mmCIF file of C-alpha atoms in Angstrom:
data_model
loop_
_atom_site.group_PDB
_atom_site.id
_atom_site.type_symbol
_atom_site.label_atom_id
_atom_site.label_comp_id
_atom_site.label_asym_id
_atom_site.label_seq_id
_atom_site.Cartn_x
_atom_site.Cartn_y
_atom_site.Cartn_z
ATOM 1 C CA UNK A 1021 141.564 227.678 127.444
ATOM 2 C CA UNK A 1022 139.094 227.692 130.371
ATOM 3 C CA UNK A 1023 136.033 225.821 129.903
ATOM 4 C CA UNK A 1024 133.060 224.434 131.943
ATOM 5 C CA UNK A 1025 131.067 221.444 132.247
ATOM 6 C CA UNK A 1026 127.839 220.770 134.020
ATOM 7 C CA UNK A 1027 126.900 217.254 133.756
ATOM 8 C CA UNK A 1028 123.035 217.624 134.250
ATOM 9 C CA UNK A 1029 120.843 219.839 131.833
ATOM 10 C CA UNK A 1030 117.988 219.241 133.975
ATOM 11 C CA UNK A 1031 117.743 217.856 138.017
ATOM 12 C CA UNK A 1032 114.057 217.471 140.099
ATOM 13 C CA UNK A 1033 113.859 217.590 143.868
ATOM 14 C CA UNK A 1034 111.548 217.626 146.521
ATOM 15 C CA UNK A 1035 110.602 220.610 148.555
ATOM 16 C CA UNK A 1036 113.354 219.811 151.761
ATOM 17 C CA UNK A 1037 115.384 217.436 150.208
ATOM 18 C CA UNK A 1038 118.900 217.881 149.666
ATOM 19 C CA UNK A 1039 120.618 219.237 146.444
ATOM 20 C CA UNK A 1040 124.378 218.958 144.901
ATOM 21 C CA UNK A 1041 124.679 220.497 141.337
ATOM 22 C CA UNK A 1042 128.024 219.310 139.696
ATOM 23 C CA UNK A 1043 130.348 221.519 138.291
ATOM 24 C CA UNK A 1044 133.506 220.456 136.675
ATOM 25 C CA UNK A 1045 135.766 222.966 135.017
ATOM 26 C CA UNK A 1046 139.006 222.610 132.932
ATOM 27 C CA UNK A 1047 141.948 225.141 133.583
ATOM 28 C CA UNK A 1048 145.451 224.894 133.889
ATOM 29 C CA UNK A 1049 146.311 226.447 137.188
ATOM 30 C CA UNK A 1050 144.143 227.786 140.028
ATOM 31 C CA UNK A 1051 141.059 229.100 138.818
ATOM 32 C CA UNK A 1052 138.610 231.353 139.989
ATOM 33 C CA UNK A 1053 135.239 229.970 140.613
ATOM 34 C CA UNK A 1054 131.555 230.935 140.568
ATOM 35 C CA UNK A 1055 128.254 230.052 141.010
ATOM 36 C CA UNK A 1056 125.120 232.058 139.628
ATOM 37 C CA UNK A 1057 121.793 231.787 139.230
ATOM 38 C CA UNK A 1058 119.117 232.936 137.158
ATOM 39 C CA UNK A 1059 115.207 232.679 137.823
ATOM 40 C CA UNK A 1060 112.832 233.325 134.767
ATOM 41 C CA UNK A 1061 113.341 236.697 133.157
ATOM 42 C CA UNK A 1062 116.020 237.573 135.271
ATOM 43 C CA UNK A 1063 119.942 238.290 135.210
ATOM 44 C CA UNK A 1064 122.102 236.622 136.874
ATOM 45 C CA UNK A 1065 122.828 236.797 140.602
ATOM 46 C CA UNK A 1066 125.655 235.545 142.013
ATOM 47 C CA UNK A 1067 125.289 233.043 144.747
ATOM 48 C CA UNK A 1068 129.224 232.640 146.026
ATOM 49 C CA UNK A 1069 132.908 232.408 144.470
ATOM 50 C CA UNK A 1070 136.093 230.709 145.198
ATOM 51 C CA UNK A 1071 139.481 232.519 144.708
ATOM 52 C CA UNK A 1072 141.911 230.613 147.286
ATOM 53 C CA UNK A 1073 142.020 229.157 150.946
ATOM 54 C CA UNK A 1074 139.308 227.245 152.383
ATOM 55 C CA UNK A 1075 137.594 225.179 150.412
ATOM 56 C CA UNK A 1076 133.979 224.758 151.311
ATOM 57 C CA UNK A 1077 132.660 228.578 150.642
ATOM 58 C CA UNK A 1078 129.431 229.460 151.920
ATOM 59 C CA UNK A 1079 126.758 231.955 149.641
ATOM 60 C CA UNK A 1080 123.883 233.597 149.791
ATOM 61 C CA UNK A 1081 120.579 231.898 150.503
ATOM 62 C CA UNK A 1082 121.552 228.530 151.852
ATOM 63 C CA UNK A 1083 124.001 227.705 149.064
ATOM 64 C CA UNK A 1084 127.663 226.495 149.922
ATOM 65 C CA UNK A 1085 130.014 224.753 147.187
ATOM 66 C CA UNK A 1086 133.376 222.834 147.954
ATOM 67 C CA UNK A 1087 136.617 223.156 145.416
ATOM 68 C CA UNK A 1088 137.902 219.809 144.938
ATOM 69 C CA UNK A 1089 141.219 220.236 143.019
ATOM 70 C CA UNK A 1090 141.490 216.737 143.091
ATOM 71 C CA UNK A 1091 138.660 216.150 140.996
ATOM 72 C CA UNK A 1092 138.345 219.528 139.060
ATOM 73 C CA UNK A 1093 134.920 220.279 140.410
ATOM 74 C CA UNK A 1094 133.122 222.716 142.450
ATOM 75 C CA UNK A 1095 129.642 221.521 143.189
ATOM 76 C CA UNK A 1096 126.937 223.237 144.829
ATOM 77 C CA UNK A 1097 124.799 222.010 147.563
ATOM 78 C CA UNK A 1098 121.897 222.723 149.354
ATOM 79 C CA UNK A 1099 120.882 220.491 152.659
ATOM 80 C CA UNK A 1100 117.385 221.870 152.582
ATOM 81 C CA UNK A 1101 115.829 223.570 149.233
ATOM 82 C CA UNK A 1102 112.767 225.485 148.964
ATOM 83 C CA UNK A 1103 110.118 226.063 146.565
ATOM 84 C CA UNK A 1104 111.732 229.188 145.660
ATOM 85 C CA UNK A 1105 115.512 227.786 144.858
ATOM 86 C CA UNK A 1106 113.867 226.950 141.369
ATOM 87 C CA UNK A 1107 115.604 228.208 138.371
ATOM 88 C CA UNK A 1108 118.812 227.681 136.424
ATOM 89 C CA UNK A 1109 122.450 227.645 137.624
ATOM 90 C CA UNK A 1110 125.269 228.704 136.112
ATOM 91 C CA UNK A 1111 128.703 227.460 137.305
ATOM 92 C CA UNK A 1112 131.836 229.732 135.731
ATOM 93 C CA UNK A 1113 135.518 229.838 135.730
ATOM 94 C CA UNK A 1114 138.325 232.588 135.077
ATOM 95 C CA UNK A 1115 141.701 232.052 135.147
ATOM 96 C CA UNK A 1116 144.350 234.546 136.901
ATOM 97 C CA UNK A 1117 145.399 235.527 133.418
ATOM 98 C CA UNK A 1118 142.237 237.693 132.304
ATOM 99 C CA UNK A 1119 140.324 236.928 135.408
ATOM 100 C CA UNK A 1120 137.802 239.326 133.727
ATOM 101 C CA UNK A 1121 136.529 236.771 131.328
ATOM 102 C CA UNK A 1122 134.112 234.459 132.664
ATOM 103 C CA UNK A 1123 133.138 231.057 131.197
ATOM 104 C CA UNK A 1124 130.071 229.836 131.976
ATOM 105 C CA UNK A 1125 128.525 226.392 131.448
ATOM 106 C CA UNK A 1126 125.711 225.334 130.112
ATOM 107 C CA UNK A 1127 123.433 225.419 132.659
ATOM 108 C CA UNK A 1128 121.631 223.446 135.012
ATOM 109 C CA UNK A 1129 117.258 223.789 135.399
ATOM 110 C CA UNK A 1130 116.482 223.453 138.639
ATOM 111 C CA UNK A 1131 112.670 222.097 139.123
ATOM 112 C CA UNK A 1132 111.010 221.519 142.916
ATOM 113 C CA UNK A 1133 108.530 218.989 143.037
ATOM 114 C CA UNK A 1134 105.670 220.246 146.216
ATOM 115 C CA UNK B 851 120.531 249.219 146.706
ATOM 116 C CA UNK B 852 122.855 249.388 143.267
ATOM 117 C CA UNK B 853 121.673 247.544 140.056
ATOM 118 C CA UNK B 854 122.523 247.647 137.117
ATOM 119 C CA UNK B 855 119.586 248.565 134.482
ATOM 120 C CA UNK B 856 119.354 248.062 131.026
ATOM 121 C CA UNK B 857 117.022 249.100 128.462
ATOM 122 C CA UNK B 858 114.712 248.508 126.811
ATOM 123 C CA UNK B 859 113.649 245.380 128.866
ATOM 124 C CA UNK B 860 111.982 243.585 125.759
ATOM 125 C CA UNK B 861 112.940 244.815 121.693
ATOM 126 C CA UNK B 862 110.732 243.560 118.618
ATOM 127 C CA UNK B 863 111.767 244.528 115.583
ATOM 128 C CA UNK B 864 112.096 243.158 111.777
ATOM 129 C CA UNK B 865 115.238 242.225 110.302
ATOM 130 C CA UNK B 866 117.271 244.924 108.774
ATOM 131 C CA UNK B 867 116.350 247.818 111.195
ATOM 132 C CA UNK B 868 118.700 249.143 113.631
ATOM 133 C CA UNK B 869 118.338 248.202 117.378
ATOM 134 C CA UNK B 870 120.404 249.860 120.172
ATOM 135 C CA UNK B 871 120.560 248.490 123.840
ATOM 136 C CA UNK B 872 121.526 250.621 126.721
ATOM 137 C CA UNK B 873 123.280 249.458 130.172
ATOM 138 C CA UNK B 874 123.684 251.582 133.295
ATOM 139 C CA UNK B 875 126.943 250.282 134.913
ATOM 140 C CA UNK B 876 127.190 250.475 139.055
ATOM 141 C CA UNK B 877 127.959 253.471 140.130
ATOM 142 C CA UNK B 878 132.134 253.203 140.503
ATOM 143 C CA UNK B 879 132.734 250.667 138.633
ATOM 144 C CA UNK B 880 134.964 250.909 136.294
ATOM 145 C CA UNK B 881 134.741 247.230 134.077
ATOM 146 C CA UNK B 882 131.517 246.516 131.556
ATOM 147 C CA UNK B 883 130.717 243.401 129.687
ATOM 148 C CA UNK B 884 128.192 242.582 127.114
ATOM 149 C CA UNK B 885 126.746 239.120 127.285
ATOM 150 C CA UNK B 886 124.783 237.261 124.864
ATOM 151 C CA UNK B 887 122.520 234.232 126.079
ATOM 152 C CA UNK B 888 120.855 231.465 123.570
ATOM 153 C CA UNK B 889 119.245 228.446 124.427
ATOM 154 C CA UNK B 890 121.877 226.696 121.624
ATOM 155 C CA UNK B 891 125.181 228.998 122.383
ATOM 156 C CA UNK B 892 124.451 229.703 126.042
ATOM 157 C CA UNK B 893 125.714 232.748 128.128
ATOM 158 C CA UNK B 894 128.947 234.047 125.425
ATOM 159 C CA UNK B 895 131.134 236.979 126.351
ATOM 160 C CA UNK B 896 130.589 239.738 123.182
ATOM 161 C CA UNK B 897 132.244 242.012 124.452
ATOM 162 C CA UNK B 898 134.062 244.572 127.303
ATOM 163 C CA UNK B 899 135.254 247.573 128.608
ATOM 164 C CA UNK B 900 137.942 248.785 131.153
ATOM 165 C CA UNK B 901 137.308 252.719 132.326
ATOM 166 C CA UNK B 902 135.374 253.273 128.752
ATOM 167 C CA UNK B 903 138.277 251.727 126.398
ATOM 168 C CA UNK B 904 137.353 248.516 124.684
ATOM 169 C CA UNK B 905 139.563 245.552 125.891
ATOM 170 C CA UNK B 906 137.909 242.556 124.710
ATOM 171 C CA UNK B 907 135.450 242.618 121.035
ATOM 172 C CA UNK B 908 136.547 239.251 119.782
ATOM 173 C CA UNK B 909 133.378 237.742 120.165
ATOM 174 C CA UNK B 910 130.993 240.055 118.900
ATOM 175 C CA UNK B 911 130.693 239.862 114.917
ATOM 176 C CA UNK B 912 132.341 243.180 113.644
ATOM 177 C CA UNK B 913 130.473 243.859 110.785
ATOM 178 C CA UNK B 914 127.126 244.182 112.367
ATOM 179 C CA UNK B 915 128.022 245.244 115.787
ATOM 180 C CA UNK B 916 129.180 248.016 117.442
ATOM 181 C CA UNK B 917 129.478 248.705 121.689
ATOM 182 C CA UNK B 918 130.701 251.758 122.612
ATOM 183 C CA UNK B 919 130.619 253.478 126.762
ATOM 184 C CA UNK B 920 130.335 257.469 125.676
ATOM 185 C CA UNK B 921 130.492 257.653 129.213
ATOM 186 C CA UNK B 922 131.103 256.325 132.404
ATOM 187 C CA UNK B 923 127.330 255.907 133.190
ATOM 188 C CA UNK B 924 126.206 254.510 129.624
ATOM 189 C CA UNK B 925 126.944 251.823 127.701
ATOM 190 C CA UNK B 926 125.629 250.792 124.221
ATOM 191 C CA UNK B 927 125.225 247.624 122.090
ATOM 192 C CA UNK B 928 124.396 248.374 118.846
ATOM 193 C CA UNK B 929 123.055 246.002 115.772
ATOM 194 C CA UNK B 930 122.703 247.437 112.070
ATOM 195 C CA UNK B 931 120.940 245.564 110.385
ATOM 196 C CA UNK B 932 119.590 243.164 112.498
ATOM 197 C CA UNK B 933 118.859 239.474 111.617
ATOM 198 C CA UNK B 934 116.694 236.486 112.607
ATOM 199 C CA UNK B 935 119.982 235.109 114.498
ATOM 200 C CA UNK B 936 120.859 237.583 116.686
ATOM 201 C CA UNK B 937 117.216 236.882 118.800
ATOM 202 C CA UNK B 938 118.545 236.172 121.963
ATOM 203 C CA UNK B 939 118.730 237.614 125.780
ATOM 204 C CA UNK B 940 121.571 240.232 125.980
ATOM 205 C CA UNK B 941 123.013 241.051 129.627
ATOM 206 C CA UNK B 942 125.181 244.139 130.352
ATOM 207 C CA UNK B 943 127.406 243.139 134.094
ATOM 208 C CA UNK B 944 129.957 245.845 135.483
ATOM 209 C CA UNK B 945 132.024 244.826 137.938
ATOM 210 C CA UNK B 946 134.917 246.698 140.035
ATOM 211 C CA UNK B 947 138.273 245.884 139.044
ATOM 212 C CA UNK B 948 140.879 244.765 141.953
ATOM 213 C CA UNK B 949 144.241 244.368 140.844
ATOM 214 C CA UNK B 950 144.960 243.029 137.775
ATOM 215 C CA UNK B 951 141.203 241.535 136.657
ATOM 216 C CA UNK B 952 137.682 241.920 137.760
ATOM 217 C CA UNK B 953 136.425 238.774 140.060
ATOM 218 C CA UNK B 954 132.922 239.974 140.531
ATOM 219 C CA UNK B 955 130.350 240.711 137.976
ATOM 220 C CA UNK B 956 126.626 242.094 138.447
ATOM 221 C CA UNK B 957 124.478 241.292 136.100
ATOM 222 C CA UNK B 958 121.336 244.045 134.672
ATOM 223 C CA UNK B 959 118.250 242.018 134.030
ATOM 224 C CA UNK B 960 118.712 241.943 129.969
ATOM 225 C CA UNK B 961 117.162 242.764 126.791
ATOM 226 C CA UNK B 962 115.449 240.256 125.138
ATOM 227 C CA UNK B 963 115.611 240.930 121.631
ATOM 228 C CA UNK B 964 113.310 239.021 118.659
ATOM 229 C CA UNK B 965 113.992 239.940 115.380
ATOM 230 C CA UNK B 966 111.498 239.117 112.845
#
């Protein structure tokens, strides 16, 4: 069975330093893989995906995250965050067989210091 | 711009009653989940549907809830009775399915339910 692990509950930055959320995920084979994110009171918004080819993929707002099959991880990073990247992150897998289900981890609070 | 909605936005009730939550998939697509997010579980699949038919209920408890899609445009999560435990956030996501799964979901902004 898929499942997900994101090492840090809770991570602080600066406004304009650089951020790298860690995602590690368990799954036989290729997986499918996704980052979301979630600011108070909201749903989740999907901020990129990797299904094959390169890589480093590049999302929405800044984001990008690099597949490392090596290592079983897909981290996201930011060079740059803003006051407004606050909020949580969700990192999820599905595997080819039921791609449909998505496995989320835990979650990871995002807090910028000013 | 296509969302999807869900209603009602925020649900108080006491435990016992009924409570029904209501999802308005995209437009065209044809795959709807039910999501249930605690701060102790965290984000769990209940529940989804493939062009109305239920594919997926293992992880919704079966004696106190029900979803059903009467059609392609509504979806419903239903709780009778309701308890203490089942206070949580639920999401509703449709997605469009491509080939033999769905790889995108959109999430509605969720119902977050207290039961007293």
């Amino acid at each position: 069975a898929q499942s997900v692990t994101q090492p840090d509950i809770h991570i602080t930055v600066s406004e304009g330093a650089s951020l790298e959320l860690r995602c590690n995920y368990s799954y036989g084979a290729t997986p499918y893989l996704f980052w979301y994110v979630q600011s108070p009171g909201q749903g989740l918004q999907l901020l990129l995906k990797y299904f094959s080819g390169d890589t480093l993929v590049q999302g929405i707002k800044g984001f990008e995250a690099e597949f490392k099959r090596s290592q079983s991880s897909f981290n996201l990073r930011k060079p740059s965050v803003h006051w407004s990247d606050a909020a949580e992150y969700f990192c999820a897998v599905a595997g080819i067989q039921g791609a449909q289900k998505l496995v989320f981890g835990q979650g990871t609070r995002l807090t910028i210091n000013p | 711009d296509a969302r999807v909605t869900q209603t009602p936005r925020h649900k108080v009730t006491e435990m016992g009653q009924e409570v029904t939550m209501r999802c308005q998939p995209i437009l065209g697509h044809n795959t709807v989940f039910w999501y249930r997010q605690t701060m102790m579980q965290g984000l769990e699949l209940l529940a989804y549907f493939r062009n109305r038919a239920p594919l997926d209920d293992s992880g919704m408890p079966k004696d106190r809830f029900s979803a059903e899609m009467p059609d392609a445009t509504l979806a419903t999560l239903k709780i009778q009775p309701s308890e203490p435990r089942d206070s949580a956030v639920y999401f509703c996501a449709s997605g469009p399915q491509r080939g033999a799964g769905v790889y995108e979901q959109f999430f509605g902004p969720g119902t977050r339910l207290t039961v007293l």
